Amino acid sequence: MSRFVPSTIRGQLIAGTVLLQCLLVTIFVGYVYRQQSSELHDRTRERLLYQVHVLADAASQELSDQRLAALQSITASMPASPSIRAARITDLSGHPLAYGDRHGPGNYAPLTPTEIAQLHASPSIHVFEGDHSYPEVVAPILVDGSPLALAWIYPDMTQDEVDLRYFLNSALLFGLLAILANAIVSLLLARSITRPLRGLLRGTQLLIRDPEIQNVFPLRTTSINEAGVLTHAFNTMVAALNEQRAGLNDTLALLDSMLANAPIGFAFFDRKARYVRVNQFLADINHLPISRHLGRPIQEVFPSATAREIADIIQRIFDTGEPARDVELTGELPTLPGSQRTWLTNFYPVRTGTDQIRWVGAVVVDTTQRKQSEEALRKTEKLAATGRLAASIAHEINNPLEAVTNLLYLLRYQTSLDGEALKYTEMAQHEIARVSQITQQTLRFYRQSTQPVQTKLCEVLDSVLALYQGRLQSAQIEVVRRYNDNAELLALQGELRQLFANLVGNALDAMSQGGRLLVSVRESHDWRDGHTPGVRVVIADTGCGMSDSVRERIFEAFFTTKETTGTGLGLWVSTEIIEKHGGAVRVHSRVANPDVSPENPSPPSGTVFMIFFPQDGVLHSPGHKPVPPSMQDNPVVPDPGTVVQN
């Protein structure tokens, strides 16, 4: 609809005037036409009543004298009047007695259904609308006070319609002339108004394109009306702006330099908690460009709870004028879902020359890394203390275990023992040996070598699985081993044990309801160049899997999905171990589809870690990095019963 509205004041003024005139003319013509139609109807009714009285009186006289033949001459003479088209006389049953028509007696027409309905009405004069939308009249012919026949008159409306049409054409012509005259007057008036406005518009557009332009102003004005006063005020405003701009340029340059180069985030808010200005450092913290901040409310940048807290602080500062210092805020950014962030913020009022608070400023420091480092340090220290305590306990347990083992050995060869006692002795020796193996593995984790040695990865993986044997059995997890016993590697044995323990532990956490764990070791070649020899290790599970957003961040420091037990350092340290050995890692994961049915089964969920170690990578390639998540291809989770091929 807006495309039909003129875009200029002149066009709008002319269009508005024309529309208003059309409306007024339409209302006037409609009103007068209705009045004329009503008057015409009344005149026609009065004329019909008079004419039917004349016909009825003449016919009554002839009927009383029994001169029926004279009725036809009376009826035939009635259409001689220009306002009567036809006349007829019928008996009370509607049978014709006489008929007269302007076009001759041969045009006799029988009574219509509407006219027949009048025969059953009371014997009085009726003006009614016939079947052809023309008025008709019927009156009883009385002889000695009793109705003997009916007189009918059919009017001729031709002249009335001509008169009404002539009046309507005259009114429309008058209306069109009035519309044309008003349009011409509006055009002349609009020109005197729009000419100075066009000058103001041109000056404003030039000022917008180039605020420093000087050769256009002041604008020339020749009007003495309000438009001229407006042009003069505009020239005064431009001159004042130029003076203010000259004084503000240096201040703005200094402020821009400080905001742009400061190593902390700056932001300014108005009373509606909308961003007025931010620096690039804060935009980088929020992972949004500056243009996505300016003019937008705080709720579009921060999560709802944090945004409400900031908005309350801003409103309180506007109300009280007191700053808010060292406010610690926590939450998740919409641009980084699932990542808890922490900010240390100071809020202060920004006052104008009249000592009114114009904005509220904020100095923002992202303390997420520091908080995460502190939390990770506390957890790491607890883990280190737990490790030292476990090693100490394992060492102390190991000595009495050896004594118990020797005693059981001596007891086994006592001749006084029967068969059942010997069976129990063998079972005790077996369990003591298992406990001793667990203590030895614990001591190996603690007493790690700092020099690379030739290592059989099968033995390292078996030692890790032995530590998790209890969890594997309690969770009813089936372990599938596919080993190449000849696969050896020059490596830091303790760090590889830590790497595999992290991966196996994560796999067990993902299979809390049971599942299948595949551990594969085989000789292979590096998938990055296709010819470097080495060993490929695959650890795959049928657990819950990871979403794409989680999989892309698993190697980030402090990122964890285990809120209470995780530090977010396990896989981050694992990547450093892989890099130290010159290796590479690929991760595939799939989450089960919740909308499954027997007709449309979902593929199994799970996660696969595939690691390649060069034979002597620990000596020659310490700087190799794992394949980033964006390059992880073929996100297909293999069946843990098969070895991953590439």
mmCIF file of N, CA and C in Angstrom, residues 508-613:
data_model
loop_
_atom_site.group_PDB
_atom_site.id
_atom_site.type_symbol
_atom_site.label_atom_id
_atom_site.label_comp_id
_atom_site.label_asym_id
_atom_site.label_seq_id
_atom_site.Cartn_x
_atom_site.Cartn_y
_atom_site.Cartn_z
ATOM 1 N N LEU A 508 35.076 -45.798 29.937
ATOM 2 C CA LEU A 508 34.271 -46.422 30.983
ATOM 3 C C LEU A 508 33.206 -45.459 31.496
ATOM 4 N N ASP A 509 33.539 -44.160 31.617
ATOM 5 C CA ASP A 509 32.534 -43.182 32.051
ATOM 6 C C ASP A 509 31.379 -43.100 31.057
ATOM 7 N N ALA A 510 31.668 -43.294 29.775
ATOM 8 C CA ALA A 510 30.619 -43.205 28.755
ATOM 9 C C ALA A 510 29.773 -44.466 28.685
ATOM 10 N N MET A 511 30.206 -45.577 29.350
ATOM 11 C CA MET A 511 29.462 -46.845 29.291
ATOM 12 C C MET A 511 29.035 -47.250 30.694
ATOM 13 N N SER A 512 28.354 -46.344 31.380
ATOM 14 C CA SER A 512 27.912 -46.649 32.741
ATOM 15 C C SER A 512 26.888 -47.776 32.773
ATOM 16 N N GLN A 513 26.183 -48.008 31.676
ATOM 17 C CA GLN A 513 25.169 -49.061 31.612
ATOM 18 C C GLN A 513 25.670 -50.315 30.911
ATOM 19 N N GLY A 514 26.992 -50.454 30.793
ATOM 20 C CA GLY A 514 27.554 -51.611 30.111
ATOM 21 C C GLY A 514 27.808 -51.317 28.647
ATOM 22 N N GLY A 515 28.550 -52.211 27.998
ATOM 23 C CA GLY A 515 28.851 -52.010 26.588
ATOM 24 C C GLY A 515 30.036 -52.844 26.168
ATOM 25 N N ARG A 516 30.734 -52.340 25.159
ATOM 26 C CA ARG A 516 31.834 -53.069 24.558
ATOM 27 C C ARG A 516 33.005 -52.127 24.377
ATOM 28 N N LEU A 517 34.201 -52.567 24.803
ATOM 29 C CA LEU A 517 35.414 -51.762 24.696
ATOM 30 C C LEU A 517 36.389 -52.489 23.790
ATOM 31 N N LEU A 518 36.775 -51.836 22.692
ATOM 32 C CA LEU A 518 37.740 -52.395 21.753
ATOM 33 C C LEU A 518 39.081 -51.728 21.974
ATOM 34 N N VAL A 519 40.143 -52.549 22.140
ATOM 35 C CA VAL A 519 41.517 -52.058 22.257
ATOM 36 C C VAL A 519 42.316 -52.761 21.173
ATOM 37 N N SER A 520 42.820 -51.982 20.232
ATOM 38 C CA SER A 520 43.525 -52.543 19.079
ATOM 39 C C SER A 520 44.920 -51.941 18.987
ATOM 40 N N VAL A 521 45.928 -52.805 18.706
ATOM 41 C CA VAL A 521 47.315 -52.380 18.493
ATOM 42 C C VAL A 521 47.818 -53.113 17.260
ATOM 43 N N ARG A 522 48.327 -52.373 16.293
ATOM 44 C CA ARG A 522 48.880 -53.015 15.101
ATOM 45 C C ARG A 522 49.895 -52.087 14.451
ATOM 46 N N GLU A 523 50.796 -52.708 13.681
ATOM 47 C CA GLU A 523 51.768 -51.923 12.921
ATOM 48 C C GLU A 523 51.052 -51.275 11.736
ATOM 49 N N SER A 524 51.441 -50.030 11.427
ATOM 50 C CA SER A 524 50.731 -49.300 10.381
ATOM 51 C C SER A 524 51.643 -48.216 9.828
ATOM 52 N N HIS A 525 51.055 -47.347 8.993
ATOM 53 C CA HIS A 525 51.766 -46.203 8.427
ATOM 54 C C HIS A 525 50.985 -44.939 8.736
ATOM 55 N N ASP A 526 51.680 -43.825 8.779
ATOM 56 C CA ASP A 526 51.077 -42.532 9.110
ATOM 57 C C ASP A 526 50.089 -42.131 8.020
ATOM 58 N N TRP A 527 48.827 -41.845 8.423
ATOM 59 C CA TRP A 527 47.818 -41.459 7.420
ATOM 60 C C TRP A 527 48.065 -40.071 6.850
ATOM 61 N N ARG A 528 49.012 -39.315 7.469
ATOM 62 C CA ARG A 528 49.271 -37.965 6.965
ATOM 63 C C ARG A 528 50.155 -37.963 5.726
ATOM 64 N N ASP A 529 51.104 -38.919 5.643
ATOM 65 C CA ASP A 529 51.955 -38.984 4.446
ATOM 66 C C ASP A 529 51.877 -40.336 3.748
ATOM 67 N N GLY A 530 51.344 -41.357 4.453
ATOM 68 C CA GLY A 530 51.132 -42.655 3.825
ATOM 69 C C GLY A 530 52.331 -43.579 3.813
ATOM 70 N N HIS A 531 53.503 -43.162 4.346
ATOM 71 C CA HIS A 531 54.675 -44.049 4.256
ATOM 72 C C HIS A 531 55.468 -44.135 5.561
ATOM 73 N N THR A 532 55.286 -43.212 6.520
ATOM 74 C CA THR A 532 56.054 -43.272 7.759
ATOM 75 C C THR A 532 55.603 -44.466 8.579
ATOM 76 N N PRO A 533 56.518 -45.437 8.905
ATOM 77 C CA PRO A 533 56.118 -46.618 9.676
ATOM 78 C C PRO A 533 55.911 -46.261 11.143
ATOM 79 N N GLY A 534 55.081 -47.067 11.806
ATOM 80 C CA GLY A 534 54.820 -46.841 13.212
ATOM 81 C C GLY A 534 53.776 -47.807 13.728
ATOM 82 N N VAL A 535 53.131 -47.418 14.819
ATOM 83 C CA VAL A 535 52.135 -48.256 15.479
ATOM 84 C C VAL A 535 50.844 -47.455 15.607
ATOM 85 N N ARG A 536 49.734 -48.119 15.285
ATOM 86 C CA ARG A 536 48.432 -47.480 15.408
ATOM 87 C C ARG A 536 47.657 -48.136 16.554
ATOM 88 N N VAL A 537 47.132 -47.300 17.443
ATOM 89 C CA VAL A 537 46.370 -47.756 18.595
ATOM 90 C C VAL A 537 44.938 -47.235 18.452
ATOM 91 N N VAL A 538 43.968 -48.112 18.619
ATOM 92 C CA VAL A 538 42.557 -47.738 18.539
ATOM 93 C C VAL A 538 41.882 -48.114 19.855
ATOM 94 N N ILE A 539 41.203 -47.132 20.457
ATOM 95 C CA ILE A 539 40.390 -47.373 21.653
ATOM 96 C C ILE A 539 38.981 -46.910 21.320
ATOM 97 N N ALA A 540 38.055 -47.858 21.225
ATOM 98 C CA ALA A 540 36.677 -47.551 20.806
ATOM 99 C C ALA A 540 35.705 -48.090 21.843
ATOM 100 N N ASP A 541 34.620 -47.348 22.040
ATOM 101 C CA ASP A 541 33.595 -47.772 22.987
ATOM 102 C C ASP A 541 32.214 -47.638 22.348
ATOM 103 N N THR A 542 31.239 -48.266 22.964
ATOM 104 C CA THR A 542 29.843 -48.170 22.517
ATOM 105 C C THR A 542 29.040 -47.357 23.521
ATOM 106 N N GLY A 543 29.646 -46.292 24.027
ATOM 107 C CA GLY A 543 28.993 -45.460 25.029
ATOM 108 C C GLY A 543 28.011 -44.478 24.424
ATOM 109 N N CYS A 544 27.776 -43.411 25.176
ATOM 110 C CA CYS A 544 26.751 -42.439 24.781
ATOM 111 C C CYS A 544 27.181 -41.549 23.632
ATOM 112 N N GLY A 545 28.496 -41.477 23.329
ATOM 113 C CA GLY A 545 28.966 -40.638 22.234
ATOM 114 C C GLY A 545 29.016 -39.167 22.602
ATOM 115 N N MET A 546 29.497 -38.357 21.659
ATOM 116 C CA MET A 546 29.640 -36.910 21.869
ATOM 117 C C MET A 546 28.962 -36.164 20.735
ATOM 118 N N SER A 547 28.350 -35.044 21.070
ATOM 119 C CA SER A 547 27.793 -34.179 20.033
ATOM 120 C C SER A 547 28.919 -33.460 19.304
ATOM 121 N N ASP A 548 28.606 -32.875 18.151
ATOM 122 C CA ASP A 548 29.625 -32.170 17.373
ATOM 123 C C ASP A 548 30.229 -31.007 18.143
ATOM 124 N N SER A 549 29.384 -30.270 18.885
ATOM 125 C CA SER A 549 29.896 -29.119 19.635
ATOM 126 C C SER A 549 30.859 -29.552 20.736
ATOM 127 N N VAL A 550 30.583 -30.690 21.380
ATOM 128 C CA VAL A 550 31.495 -31.193 22.420
ATOM 129 C C VAL A 550 32.765 -31.736 21.788
ATOM 130 N N ARG A 551 32.632 -32.478 20.696
ATOM 131 C CA ARG A 551 33.799 -33.084 20.054
ATOM 132 C C ARG A 551 34.797 -32.033 19.569
ATOM 133 N N GLU A 552 34.320 -30.882 19.161
ATOM 134 C CA GLU A 552 35.224 -29.837 18.674
ATOM 135 C C GLU A 552 36.043 -29.208 19.793
ATOM 136 N N ARG A 553 35.646 -29.414 21.062
ATOM 137 C CA ARG A 553 36.334 -28.725 22.161
ATOM 138 C C ARG A 553 36.998 -29.667 23.155
ATOM 139 N N ILE A 554 37.028 -30.963 22.870
ATOM 140 C CA ILE A 554 37.516 -31.911 23.875
ATOM 141 C C ILE A 554 38.993 -31.728 24.185
ATOM 142 N N PHE A 555 39.771 -31.147 23.252
ATOM 143 C CA PHE A 555 41.201 -30.976 23.503
ATOM 144 C C PHE A 555 41.528 -29.610 24.104
ATOM 145 N N GLU A 556 40.506 -28.790 24.408
ATOM 146 C CA GLU A 556 40.752 -27.507 25.042
ATOM 147 C C GLU A 556 41.052 -27.702 26.524
ATOM 148 N N ALA A 557 41.965 -26.860 27.027
ATOM 149 C CA ALA A 557 42.268 -26.914 28.455
ATOM 150 C C ALA A 557 41.064 -26.441 29.262
ATOM 151 N N PHE A 558 40.779 -27.149 30.342
ATOM 152 C CA PHE A 558 39.722 -26.842 31.310
ATOM 153 C C PHE A 558 38.315 -27.125 30.784
ATOM 154 N N PHE A 559 38.195 -27.655 29.575
ATOM 155 C CA PHE A 559 36.864 -28.009 29.089
ATOM 156 C C PHE A 559 36.525 -29.421 29.562
ATOM 157 N N THR A 560 35.382 -29.562 30.228
ATOM 158 C CA THR A 560 34.976 -30.859 30.741
ATOM 159 C C THR A 560 33.461 -30.942 30.767
ATOM 160 N N THR A 561 32.954 -32.151 30.575
ATOM 161 C CA THR A 561 31.523 -32.410 30.740
ATOM 162 C C THR A 561 31.231 -33.098 32.067
ATOM 163 N N LYS A 562 32.276 -33.350 32.853
ATOM 164 C CA LYS A 562 32.117 -33.954 34.188
ATOM 165 C C LYS A 562 32.231 -32.829 35.204
ATOM 166 N N GLU A 563 31.102 -32.227 35.526
ATOM 167 C CA GLU A 563 31.106 -30.994 36.314
ATOM 168 C C GLU A 563 31.738 -31.175 37.685
ATOM 169 N N THR A 564 31.494 -32.290 38.339
ATOM 170 C CA THR A 564 31.956 -32.461 39.725
ATOM 171 C C THR A 564 33.273 -33.205 39.823
ATOM 172 N N THR A 565 33.585 -34.069 38.862
ATOM 173 C CA THR A 565 34.784 -34.899 38.983
ATOM 174 C C THR A 565 35.863 -34.555 37.981
ATOM 175 N N GLY A 566 35.552 -33.828 36.936
ATOM 176 C CA GLY A 566 36.537 -33.566 35.892
ATOM 177 C C GLY A 566 37.280 -32.261 36.097
ATOM 178 N N THR A 567 38.542 -32.235 35.601
ATOM 179 C CA THR A 567 39.342 -31.003 35.647
ATOM 180 C C THR A 567 39.449 -30.356 34.281
ATOM 181 N N GLY A 568 39.110 -31.085 33.218
ATOM 182 C CA GLY A 568 39.266 -30.537 31.879
ATOM 183 C C GLY A 568 40.700 -30.566 31.395
ATOM 184 N N LEU A 569 41.563 -31.351 32.052
ATOM 185 C CA LEU A 569 42.981 -31.393 31.684
ATOM 186 C C LEU A 569 43.404 -32.742 31.111
ATOM 187 N N GLY A 570 42.563 -33.789 31.254
ATOM 188 C CA GLY A 570 42.971 -35.127 30.839
ATOM 189 C C GLY A 570 43.315 -35.214 29.372
ATOM 190 N N LEU A 571 42.391 -34.855 28.493
ATOM 191 C CA LEU A 571 42.658 -34.934 27.058
ATOM 192 C C LEU A 571 43.620 -33.852 26.599
ATOM 193 N N TRP A 572 43.618 -32.710 27.303
ATOM 194 C CA TRP A 572 44.590 -31.662 26.955
ATOM 195 C C TRP A 572 46.013 -32.161 27.197
ATOM 196 N N VAL A 573 46.247 -32.824 28.342
ATOM 197 C CA VAL A 573 47.559 -33.417 28.619
ATOM 198 C C VAL A 573 47.836 -34.555 27.650
ATOM 199 N N SER A 574 46.786 -35.305 27.289
ATOM 200 C CA SER A 574 46.976 -36.423 26.365
ATOM 201 C C SER A 574 47.489 -35.946 25.016
ATOM 202 N N THR A 575 46.971 -34.805 24.536
ATOM 203 C CA THR A 575 47.459 -34.290 23.252
ATOM 204 C C THR A 575 48.927 -33.893 23.343
ATOM 205 N N GLU A 576 49.349 -33.368 24.493
ATOM 206 C CA GLU A 576 50.767 -33.031 24.652
ATOM 207 C C GLU A 576 51.637 -34.287 24.627
ATOM 208 N N ILE A 577 51.139 -35.366 25.225
ATOM 209 C CA ILE A 577 51.888 -36.630 25.196
ATOM 210 C C ILE A 577 51.995 -37.141 23.761
ATOM 211 N N ILE A 578 50.884 -37.051 23.009
ATOM 212 C CA ILE A 578 50.914 -37.501 21.611
ATOM 213 C C ILE A 578 51.879 -36.639 20.798
ATOM 214 N N GLU A 579 51.849 -35.323 21.015
ATOM 215 C CA GLU A 579 52.766 -34.432 20.313
ATOM 216 C C GLU A 579 54.217 -34.739 20.671
ATOM 217 N N LYS A 580 54.458 -35.031 21.941
ATOM 218 C CA LYS A 580 55.831 -35.322 22.371
ATOM 219 C C LYS A 580 56.366 -36.557 21.661
ATOM 220 N N HIS A 581 55.493 -37.499 21.323
ATOM 221 C CA HIS A 581 55.912 -38.707 20.612
ATOM 222 C C HIS A 581 55.798 -38.551 19.099
ATOM 223 N N GLY A 582 55.502 -37.334 18.609
ATOM 224 C CA GLY A 582 55.403 -37.111 17.171
ATOM 225 C C GLY A 582 54.198 -37.755 16.535
ATOM 226 N N GLY A 583 53.165 -38.068 17.324
ATOM 227 C CA GLY A 583 52.016 -38.782 16.814
ATOM 228 C C GLY A 583 50.884 -37.874 16.374
ATOM 229 N N ALA A 584 49.803 -38.501 16.000
ATOM 230 C CA ALA A 584 48.604 -37.783 15.573
ATOM 231 C C ALA A 584 47.388 -38.573 16.046
ATOM 232 N N VAL A 585 46.279 -37.882 16.216
ATOM 233 C CA VAL A 585 45.072 -38.515 16.731
ATOM 234 C C VAL A 585 43.881 -38.100 15.880
ATOM 235 N N ARG A 586 42.975 -39.043 15.686
ATOM 236 C CA ARG A 586 41.688 -38.767 15.051
ATOM 237 C C ARG A 586 40.582 -39.242 15.984
ATOM 238 N N VAL A 587 39.487 -38.474 15.996
ATOM 239 C CA VAL A 587 38.373 -38.792 16.880
ATOM 240 C C VAL A 587 37.097 -38.857 16.046
ATOM 241 N N HIS A 588 36.394 -39.964 16.170
ATOM 242 C CA HIS A 588 35.068 -40.120 15.559
ATOM 243 C C HIS A 588 34.080 -40.407 16.682
ATOM 244 N N SER A 589 32.902 -39.812 16.596
ATOM 245 C CA SER A 589 31.896 -40.053 17.629
ATOM 246 C C SER A 589 30.518 -39.889 17.031
ATOM 247 N N ARG A 590 29.557 -40.617 17.609
ATOM 248 C CA ARG A 590 28.182 -40.526 17.140
ATOM 249 C C ARG A 590 27.255 -40.687 18.337
ATOM 250 N N VAL A 591 26.229 -39.849 18.374
ATOM 251 C CA VAL A 591 25.215 -39.904 19.428
ATOM 252 C C VAL A 591 24.008 -40.643 18.877
ATOM 253 N N ALA A 592 23.424 -41.496 19.698
ATOM 254 C CA ALA A 592 22.258 -42.270 19.254
ATOM 255 C C ALA A 592 21.093 -41.343 18.962
ATOM 256 N N ASN A 593 20.330 -41.681 17.931
ATOM 257 C CA ASN A 593 19.145 -40.907 17.575
ATOM 258 C C ASN A 593 18.015 -41.250 18.537
ATOM 259 N N PRO A 594 17.439 -40.247 19.250
ATOM 260 C CA PRO A 594 16.356 -40.575 20.198
ATOM 261 C C PRO A 594 15.065 -40.997 19.519
ATOM 262 N N ASP A 595 14.850 -40.556 18.275
ATOM 263 C CA ASP A 595 13.603 -40.882 17.565
ATOM 264 C C ASP A 595 13.818 -42.134 16.718
ATOM 265 N N VAL A 596 13.859 -43.261 17.359
ATOM 266 C CA VAL A 596 14.070 -44.527 16.661
ATOM 267 C C VAL A 596 12.847 -45.399 16.846
ATOM 268 N N SER A 597 12.723 -46.384 15.990
ATOM 269 C CA SER A 597 11.616 -47.326 16.039
ATOM 270 C C SER A 597 12.102 -48.639 15.452
ATOM 271 N N PRO A 598 11.374 -49.730 15.673
ATOM 272 C CA PRO A 598 11.792 -51.011 15.069
ATOM 273 C C PRO A 598 11.885 -50.936 13.556
ATOM 274 N N GLU A 599 11.029 -50.104 12.924
ATOM 275 C CA GLU A 599 11.087 -49.974 11.471
ATOM 276 C C GLU A 599 12.259 -49.112 11.027
ATOM 277 N N ASN A 600 12.705 -48.205 11.876
ATOM 278 C CA ASN A 600 13.791 -47.286 11.527
ATOM 279 C C ASN A 600 14.834 -47.307 12.640
ATOM 280 N N PRO A 601 15.611 -48.376 12.761
ATOM 281 C CA PRO A 601 16.567 -48.470 13.875
ATOM 282 C C PRO A 601 17.699 -47.472 13.722
ATOM 283 N N SER A 602 18.246 -47.077 14.860
ATOM 284 C CA SER A 602 19.339 -46.105 14.872
ATOM 285 C C SER A 602 20.673 -46.832 14.881
ATOM 286 N N PRO A 603 21.711 -46.368 14.134
ATOM 287 C CA PRO A 603 23.050 -46.949 14.228
ATOM 288 C C PRO A 603 23.572 -46.806 15.654
ATOM 289 N N PRO A 604 24.503 -47.678 16.061
ATOM 290 C CA PRO A 604 24.994 -47.614 17.447
ATOM 291 C C PRO A 604 25.755 -46.329 17.707
ATOM 292 N N SER A 605 25.685 -45.881 18.945
ATOM 293 C CA SER A 605 26.457 -44.717 19.361
ATOM 294 C C SER A 605 27.797 -45.168 19.904
ATOM 295 N N GLY A 606 28.694 -44.215 20.082
ATOM 296 C CA GLY A 606 30.007 -44.542 20.632
ATOM 297 C C GLY A 606 31.056 -43.568 20.166
ATOM 298 N N THR A 607 32.294 -43.796 20.608
ATOM 299 C CA THR A 607 33.415 -42.913 20.312
ATOM 300 C C THR A 607 34.645 -43.744 19.980
ATOM 301 N N VAL A 608 35.441 -43.295 19.024
ATOM 302 C CA VAL A 608 36.665 -43.971 18.603
ATOM 303 C C VAL A 608 37.816 -42.970 18.659
ATOM 304 N N PHE A 609 38.866 -43.320 19.402
ATOM 305 C CA PHE A 609 40.130 -42.581 19.386
ATOM 306 C C PHE A 609 41.142 -43.440 18.633
ATOM 307 N N MET A 610 41.690 -42.904 17.552
ATOM 308 C CA MET A 610 42.674 -43.608 16.739
ATOM 309 C C MET A 610 43.971 -42.798 16.761
ATOM 310 N N ILE A 611 45.054 -43.411 17.289
ATOM 311 C CA ILE A 611 46.318 -42.706 17.513
ATOM 312 C C ILE A 611 47.409 -43.421 16.732
ATOM 313 N N PHE A 612 48.230 -42.618 16.045
ATOM 314 C CA PHE A 612 49.384 -43.171 15.335
ATOM 315 C C PHE A 612 50.662 -42.639 15.975
ATOM 316 N N PHE A 613 51.615 -43.567 16.278
ATOM 317 C CA PHE A 613 52.922 -43.208 16.834
ATOM 318 C C PHE A 613 54.004 -43.625 15.847
#
